[in-house]
Structures are given as C-alpha cells and as structure tokens.
Amino acid sequence: MFESIVAILIVVGAIFTLIGSIGLYKLPDFYMRLHGPTKASTLGVGSILIASAIYFSSKTDSVSTHEILITVFLFITAPVSAHLMAKAALHIKIKEKDSTN
Amino acid sequence: MLEIAIPIAFVFISIAFVLSTIRLIKGPSVPDRILALDTLYINSIALLVLLGIHLESALYFESALLIALMGFVGTIALSKYLLRGDIVE
Amino acid sequence: MLKRIFPHPILTVVLLIVWLFLNNTIATGHIVLGLVLAILIPWLTSAYWPERNCIKKPFTLLKFLLLVLWDILVANLKVAVLILGKRANLKPGFITIELDVKTPLGISVLANVISLTPGTVSCDLSMDRQSLLVHALHIEDAQQIIDEIKQRYEKPIIEVFTAC
C-alpha cells in the first residue's frame, strides 16, 4: 500500500522535474523560461521529498519529518529567487522574445 | 513496484540534468545561466533524495538540506551581483 | 516586559516546530533545547526586525493556505500543458497590478503566491510599493488575470496580515 503510493509520488515528481527542465530548454525567452523551474521543478522535488518522508516513516518505527522541512524551504525560496532573477534580468535590460537561441 | 519506479525516475531526472546543462552552456544571457544553475541544484536535490530511497539510507538527507540552503544563497548572491555589481553591501 | 522577552511570539513557535521537525523527535530534551533556541534567537535578532506583525483571523489564514496548495497543483498541470504544447500558441507578456495591500509582509506573501500559481511570476515591485510587475506565460485577457489575483489572493491577505 505505502510502497505503491511512494512509487506513484516518485514517478510524478520525476515527470514534473523533467517538465521544468524541458521548459527551461525549449521556451524562447528568459522571462518565459523562468516559469518552468520555479513551478514545475519545485513541485516535482517536493513530491519526491514527500515520497521519501512516507517511505522512511513506513520503513522504520519513527516518523520521518525532516524531508517536509526541505519541501517547505523550497516552496518559500523558489519564488524569492525567481523574483530576484527577474529583477536582475530587467535591470540589465534583457528583451522579451528576442533571444531565441 | 519501487524497483520499477526508481530507475524510471532516475532516467527522467538525468534527462532534466542534461537539458539544464545545455541551457547553462548555451546561455545566451547571464540570467539564463543563473536560472540553469538554480534548476541544476533543485534537480540534484531530487537525485540525492532518490538515491537515499534507493540505498535505504537516511544519510543523504543532510547533503540535500545543505544543497538547498547553499543553492538558494548562491542564486541570490549571483542575482544581487547583477543588480548592484557587488555582493556584500 | 513580556514583549521584551518574546519580541516575536510567532517566530518563537515556528522555530520550535522547525527544530523538532529537523531532529525527527519530540523527546523532552529536544523540546527544552528547542525552546531555549526559539527564545534566544528572536531576542538576539530583534534589532533586525523592527516592525511587528500580527496575524488576525488564523482560520482565514488556514483556508488561504489550503487554497494556495490546491492552486499550486492545478497551476502546475496547466503550466505543464503550456510548456509541452506548441510554443506558437503562447502569448506571454507583462501585466502591472495595482496593489491594495500596504504592509511589507502582505506584499511579499502576495508576490510569492503569485510566483507559485498559474502561469505568473512576479518580477518587480515599484519603488513606492504601489504596483507589482508580473510576467504571465499566457495572456488571454489581462484584466481577467488581474481580477482573479485580486479576488482570490489579495483579499484574504489584506484580512490576515495587518499592521498592529
């Protein structure tokens, strides 16, 4: 029971992480690329971390909670770093839809 | 079930690594490279945690936590450098 | 007197919970050590946190957090479809949102929530803290996005995070 939940969470998390990187790779300009990693990758990693928490909680007697801490940390920091990167890009005047390569 | 799920996840995350690395090399601008580094560290957390589940060891959690902390600080420092031309004000 | 020992009661509680989560235990020794840290750290760093924040209506905050969590899930599915779909169909662009929230904490919570939810990333806050520049991955109707952000997220934030 627990094992199948863990397996599903792991695969879903890996798919979201991959989608984040695909977004980073294929979208045409910097501001659009920002969307992939900040949302998809964060959720993907969060899902894998929660899978790890469930796995180690079911494996051992004690409850494993510190993975949740990384998840919360990532969900708080991802928007902050995205905001700062966007601000830096605006500051050095990167244009929209210009740098297609 | 886990024996199938973990290798699949390893493959997906490795592809994610490759795609981010291509973006890191290609650029074209500096913020793009910072974003690629940011994605790389998030992916490496996923890979480490998966390795921890695979080897049934809770030891990898500590390094994942450290990467999360240091990666965030690194991204902020690089962005600040672009914004101000200086990291420590 | 109590305010001098506990300059930020919410921070104290959060620090204690984080300490216990980090150590994976609720043993008495760790609760004591966590309490000592949770009281010492806000006290030592209180010079860096001049303004005090109050949370009114904790129930609204809880409802808001659940709403945001749900929206993050839905948002990710939407963004995944947008990313994997044809790039020519995307209409990205910048939107300016006039802010009604005035407190610094409220503005930063709103900016973070905007970054985590459907196809929008907050990019820049104007110097006078009056408007927020937001980049959207796909704009069909700019006014609709602004209205949704204001209705869904800004209203509960104004209710919960007020200066005191």
Coordinates of C-alpha atoms in Angstrom, one line a residue:
Chain A
M1 CA 0.0 0.0 0.0
F2 CA 2.6 2.5 1.1
E3 CA 5.0 1.3 -1.5
S4 CA 2.6 2.0 -4.4
I5 CA 1.9 5.5 -3.0
V6 CA 5.7 6.1 -2.8
A7 CA 6.2 4.8 -6.3
I8 CA 3.5 7.0 -7.8
L9 CA 4.8 10.1 -6.0
I10 CA 8.3 9.4 -7.2
V11 CA 7.3 9.0 -10.8
V12 CA 5.0 12.0 -10.8
G13 CA 7.7 14.1 -9.1
A14 CA 10.3 13.0 -11.7
I15 CA 7.9 13.9 -14.5
F16 CA 7.3 17.3 -13.1
T17 CA 11.1 17.9 -12.6
L18 CA 11.6 16.9 -16.2
I19 CA 8.9 19.2 -17.4
G20 CA 10.5 22.1 -15.6
S21 CA 13.8 21.4 -17.4
I22 CA 12.1 21.0 -20.7
G23 CA 10.5 24.4 -20.2
L24 CA 14.0 25.8 -19.4
Y25 CA 15.4 24.2 -22.5
K26 CA 12.8 25.0 -25.1
L27 CA 11.0 28.2 -24.3
P28 CA 12.2 31.2 -26.4
D29 CA 12.9 34.0 -23.9
F30 CA 14.3 34.4 -20.4
Y31 CA 11.0 35.5 -18.8
M32 CA 9.2 32.5 -20.2
R33 CA 11.9 30.2 -19.1
L34 CA 11.5 31.4 -15.6
H35 CA 8.1 29.7 -15.4
G36 CA 9.4 26.1 -15.8
P37 CA 11.9 25.8 -13.0
T38 CA 10.1 27.9 -10.4
K39 CA 6.8 26.0 -10.6
A40 CA 7.2 22.5 -12.1
S41 CA 10.7 21.7 -10.6
T42 CA 9.7 22.9 -7.2
L43 CA 6.5 20.7 -7.2
G44 CA 8.4 17.8 -8.6
V45 CA 11.1 17.9 -5.9
G46 CA 8.5 18.5 -3.3
S47 CA 6.7 15.4 -4.4
I48 CA 9.8 13.3 -4.3
L49 CA 10.7 14.6 -0.9
I50 CA 7.2 13.7 0.5
A51 CA 7.6 10.2 -1.1
S52 CA 10.9 9.9 0.8
A53 CA 9.2 11.0 4.1
I54 CA 6.4 8.4 3.6
Y55 CA 9.0 5.7 2.7
F56 CA 11.2 6.2 5.7
S57 CA 8.2 6.6 8.1
S58 CA 6.8 3.2 6.9
K59 CA 10.2 1.6 6.9
T60 CA 11.2 2.5 10.4
D61 CA 9.2 2.9 13.6
S62 CA 9.9 6.6 14.0
V63 CA 8.2 9.2 11.8
S64 CA 10.5 10.9 9.4
T65 CA 9.6 14.6 9.2
H66 CA 12.7 16.4 8.1
E67 CA 12.0 16.0 4.4
I68 CA 8.9 18.1 4.8
L69 CA 11.2 20.8 6.1
I70 CA 13.2 20.9 2.8
T71 CA 9.9 21.0 0.9
V72 CA 8.6 24.0 2.8
F73 CA 12.0 25.6 2.4
L74 CA 12.0 25.1 -1.3
F75 CA 8.4 26.4 -1.6
I76 CA 9.4 29.6 0.3
T77 CA 12.7 30.2 -1.6
A78 CA 11.8 29.3 -5.2
P79 CA 9.6 32.4 -5.7
V80 CA 12.1 34.6 -4.0
S81 CA 15.0 33.6 -6.2
A82 CA 12.7 33.8 -9.3
H83 CA 11.8 37.3 -8.3
L84 CA 15.4 38.3 -7.9
M85 CA 16.5 36.7 -11.2
A86 CA 13.6 38.5 -13.0
K87 CA 14.6 41.8 -11.3
A88 CA 18.3 41.3 -12.4
A89 CA 17.2 40.5 -16.0
L90 CA 15.0 43.6 -16.1
H91 CA 17.9 45.6 -14.6
I92 CA 20.4 44.6 -17.4
K93 CA 17.5 45.1 -19.9
I94 CA 17.1 41.7 -21.4
K95 CA 14.5 41.9 -24.1
E96 CA 11.4 39.8 -24.4
K97 CA 11.2 37.2 -27.2
D98 CA 14.5 38.3 -28.7
S99 CA 17.0 35.7 -27.7
T100 CA 15.6 32.6 -29.3
N101 CA 18.7 30.5 -29.3
Chain B
M1 CA 6.7 -1.5 -7.6
L2 CA 9.6 0.6 -6.3
E3 CA 12.1 -1.4 -8.3
I4 CA 10.4 -0.1 -11.5
A5 CA 9.6 3.4 -10.3
I6 CA 13.1 4.4 -9.1
P7 CA 15.0 3.6 -12.3
I8 CA 12.3 5.4 -14.4
A9 CA 12.7 8.5 -12.1
F10 CA 16.5 8.3 -12.3
V11 CA 16.2 8.4 -16.1
F12 CA 13.8 11.3 -16.1
I13 CA 15.9 13.4 -13.7
S14 CA 19.1 12.6 -15.6
I15 CA 17.4 13.9 -18.8
A16 CA 16.4 17.0 -16.8
F17 CA 20.1 17.4 -15.8
V18 CA 21.2 17.2 -19.4
L19 CA 18.6 19.8 -20.6
S20 CA 19.6 22.2 -17.8
T21 CA 23.3 21.8 -18.6
I22 CA 22.6 22.5 -22.3
R23 CA 20.9 25.7 -21.2
L24 CA 23.8 26.5 -18.9
I25 CA 26.3 26.2 -21.8
K26 CA 24.1 27.9 -24.4
G27 CA 23.2 30.9 -22.3
P28 CA 22.6 33.3 -24.1
S29 CA 22.5 35.8 -21.3
V30 CA 23.8 35.8 -17.7
P31 CA 20.4 35.5 -16.0
D32 CA 19.7 32.4 -18.2
R33 CA 22.8 30.8 -16.8
I34 CA 21.9 31.7 -13.2
L35 CA 18.5 30.1 -13.8
A36 CA 20.1 27.0 -15.3
L37 CA 22.3 26.7 -12.2
D38 CA 19.2 27.2 -10.0
T39 CA 17.4 24.4 -11.8
L40 CA 20.5 22.2 -11.6
Y41 CA 20.7 22.4 -7.8
I42 CA 17.0 21.7 -7.5
N43 CA 17.4 18.6 -9.7
S44 CA 20.4 17.4 -7.7
I45 CA 18.3 17.5 -4.5
A46 CA 15.8 15.3 -6.3
L47 CA 18.5 12.9 -7.4
L48 CA 20.1 12.7 -3.9
V49 CA 16.8 12.0 -2.2
L50 CA 16.0 9.3 -4.8
L51 CA 19.5 7.8 -4.1
G52 CA 18.6 7.8 -0.4
I53 CA 15.4 5.9 -1.1
H54 CA 17.2 3.5 -3.4
L55 CA 20.0 2.7 -0.9
E56 CA 17.6 2.8 2.0
S57 CA 19.8 5.2 3.8
A58 CA 18.7 8.5 5.6
L59 CA 22.2 9.8 5.4
Y60 CA 21.7 11.7 2.1
F61 CA 19.1 13.9 3.7
E62 CA 21.8 16.1 5.3
S63 CA 23.5 16.8 2.0
A64 CA 20.2 17.5 0.3
L65 CA 19.4 20.1 3.0
L66 CA 22.8 21.7 2.6
I67 CA 22.4 21.9 -1.2
A68 CA 19.0 23.5 -0.7
L69 CA 20.4 26.2 1.6
M70 CA 23.6 26.9 -0.3
G71 CA 21.9 26.8 -3.7
F72 CA 19.4 29.4 -2.6
V73 CA 22.2 31.6 -1.2
G74 CA 24.2 31.2 -4.4
T75 CA 21.3 32.2 -6.6
I76 CA 20.6 35.2 -4.5
A77 CA 24.3 36.2 -4.5
L78 CA 24.6 35.9 -8.3
S79 CA 21.4 37.9 -8.9
K80 CA 22.5 40.6 -6.4
Y81 CA 25.8 40.8 -8.2
L82 CA 24.0 41.5 -11.5
L83 CA 21.7 44.0 -9.8
R84 CA 24.3 46.0 -7.9
G85 CA 27.7 44.9 -9.3
D86 CA 28.6 44.0 -5.7
I87 CA 27.6 41.1 -3.4
V88 CA 28.1 42.4 0.0
E89 CA 26.9 46.0 0.5
Chain C
M1 CA 8.1 43.1 29.9
L2 CA 6.7 40.1 28.1
K3 CA 7.2 41.9 24.8
R4 CA 10.9 42.3 25.6
I5 CA 11.4 38.6 26.3
F6 CA 9.2 37.5 23.4
P7 CA 9.6 40.1 20.7
H8 CA 8.2 37.9 18.0
P9 CA 5.9 35.1 19.5
I10 CA 5.1 33.7 16.1
L11 CA 8.7 33.3 15.2
T12 CA 9.4 31.5 18.5
V13 CA 6.7 29.0 17.8
V14 CA 7.9 28.4 14.2
L15 CA 11.5 28.0 15.4
L16 CA 10.5 25.4 18.0
I17 CA 8.5 23.4 15.4
V18 CA 11.3 23.6 12.9
W19 CA 13.8 22.4 15.5
L20 CA 11.6 19.4 16.4
F21 CA 11.0 18.5 12.7
L22 CA 14.7 18.8 11.9
N23 CA 15.5 16.3 14.7
N24 CA 12.7 14.0 14.0
T25 CA 11.7 13.7 17.6
I26 CA 9.5 15.0 20.4
A27 CA 11.9 13.9 23.2
T28 CA 11.8 16.2 26.3
G29 CA 15.5 17.1 25.9
H30 CA 15.0 18.4 22.4
I31 CA 11.9 20.3 23.4
V32 CA 13.9 22.1 26.1
L33 CA 16.8 22.8 23.8
G34 CA 14.4 23.9 21.0
L35 CA 12.7 26.3 23.5
V36 CA 16.0 27.8 24.5
L37 CA 16.9 28.4 20.9
A38 CA 13.5 29.6 20.0
I39 CA 13.6 32.2 22.8
L40 CA 17.2 33.2 22.3
I41 CA 17.2 33.7 18.5
P42 CA 14.3 36.2 18.3
W43 CA 15.7 38.0 21.3
L44 CA 19.2 38.4 19.8
T45 CA 18.0 39.3 16.4
S46 CA 15.1 41.6 17.4
A47 CA 17.2 44.6 16.3
Y48 CA 16.9 43.5 12.7
W49 CA 13.1 43.0 12.8
P50 CA 11.8 46.5 13.7
E51 CA 8.2 46.1 12.7
R52 CA 5.8 43.8 14.4
N53 CA 3.4 41.7 12.5
C54 CA 0.1 40.3 13.8
I55 CA -1.9 37.5 12.2
K56 CA -5.6 38.2 12.5
K57 CA -8.1 35.5 11.8
P58 CA -6.0 32.4 11.8
F59 CA -8.9 30.4 10.4
T60 CA -8.9 32.5 7.2
L61 CA -5.1 32.0 7.0
L62 CA -5.5 28.2 7.1
K63 CA -8.2 28.4 4.4
F64 CA -6.0 30.6 2.4
L65 CA -3.0 28.2 2.7
L66 CA -5.2 25.2 1.6
L67 CA -6.5 27.3 -1.4
V68 CA -2.9 28.1 -2.4
L69 CA -1.7 24.5 -2.1
W70 CA -4.6 23.4 -4.3
D71 CA -3.9 26.2 -6.8
I72 CA -0.2 25.1 -6.9
L73 CA -1.3 21.6 -8.0
V74 CA -3.7 22.9 -10.6
A75 CA -1.3 25.6 -11.8
N76 CA 1.4 23.0 -12.4
L77 CA -0.8 20.9 -14.6
K78 CA -1.7 24.0 -16.6
V79 CA 1.9 25.1 -16.9
A80 CA 3.0 21.6 -17.9
V81 CA 0.4 21.6 -20.7
L82 CA 1.5 25.1 -21.8
I83 CA 5.2 24.1 -21.8
L84 CA 4.7 20.8 -23.7
G85 CA 2.3 22.4 -26.1
K86 CA 3.2 24.4 -29.2
R87 CA 5.3 27.4 -28.5
A88 CA 3.5 29.5 -31.2
N89 CA 0.2 29.3 -29.2
L90 CA 1.7 31.1 -26.2
K91 CA 1.1 34.8 -25.7
P92 CA 3.4 35.9 -23.0
G93 CA 3.5 39.5 -21.6
F94 CA 3.9 41.8 -18.7
I95 CA 1.0 43.0 -16.5
T96 CA 1.0 45.7 -13.9
I97 CA -1.1 45.1 -10.8
E98 CA -2.1 48.0 -8.6
L99 CA -1.7 46.8 -5.0
D100 CA -4.2 47.3 -2.3
V101 CA -2.0 45.6 0.4
K102 CA 0.1 48.0 2.2
T103 CA 2.1 46.0 4.8
P104 CA 5.6 44.8 3.7
L105 CA 4.8 41.2 4.9
G106 CA 1.5 41.2 3.0
I107 CA 3.2 42.4 -0.2
S108 CA 5.9 39.7 0.0
V109 CA 3.4 37.0 0.7
L110 CA 1.3 38.1 -2.3
A111 CA 4.4 38.2 -4.6
N112 CA 5.4 34.7 -3.5
V113 CA 1.9 33.4 -4.0
I114 CA 1.7 35.0 -7.5
S115 CA 5.0 33.3 -8.4
L116 CA 3.8 29.9 -7.3
T117 CA 0.4 29.9 -9.0
P118 CA -1.0 29.7 -12.6
G119 CA 1.4 31.0 -15.3
T120 CA 2.5 34.1 -13.5
V121 CA 5.8 35.2 -12.0
S122 CA 6.2 38.4 -10.0
C123 CA 9.1 40.4 -11.4
D124 CA 9.5 43.8 -9.9
L125 CA 7.9 46.0 -7.2
S126 CA 7.7 49.7 -7.9
M127 CA 9.8 51.9 -5.6
D128 CA 6.7 53.4 -3.9
R129 CA 5.2 49.9 -3.2
Q130 CA 2.1 50.7 -5.2
S131 CA 2.3 48.3 -8.1
L132 CA 3.7 44.9 -8.9
L133 CA 5.1 43.9 -12.3
V134 CA 4.0 40.4 -13.2
H135 CA 5.0 38.3 -16.1
A136 CA 2.4 35.9 -17.5
L137 CA 3.2 32.9 -19.6
H138 CA -0.1 33.1 -21.5
I139 CA -2.4 36.1 -21.5
E140 CA -5.9 35.7 -23.0
D141 CA -7.4 38.6 -21.1
A142 CA -5.1 40.7 -18.9
Q143 CA -8.0 42.2 -16.9
Q144 CA -9.3 38.7 -16.0
I145 CA -5.9 37.7 -14.6
I146 CA -5.7 40.8 -12.5
D147 CA -9.2 40.4 -11.2
E148 CA -8.5 36.8 -10.3
I149 CA -5.4 37.6 -8.4
K150 CA -7.2 40.4 -6.5
Q151 CA -10.2 38.3 -5.7
R152 CA -8.5 35.0 -4.8
Y153 CA -5.3 36.0 -3.1
E154 CA -5.2 39.7 -2.3
K155 CA -8.5 39.8 -0.4
P156 CA -7.6 37.1 2.2
I157 CA -4.1 38.6 2.5
I158 CA -5.5 42.0 3.4
E159 CA -7.7 40.4 6.0
V160 CA -5.0 38.3 7.6
F161 CA -1.8 40.4 7.5
T162 CA -2.5 43.8 9.1
A163 CA -0.1 46.1 10.9
C164 CA -0.6 46.3 14.6

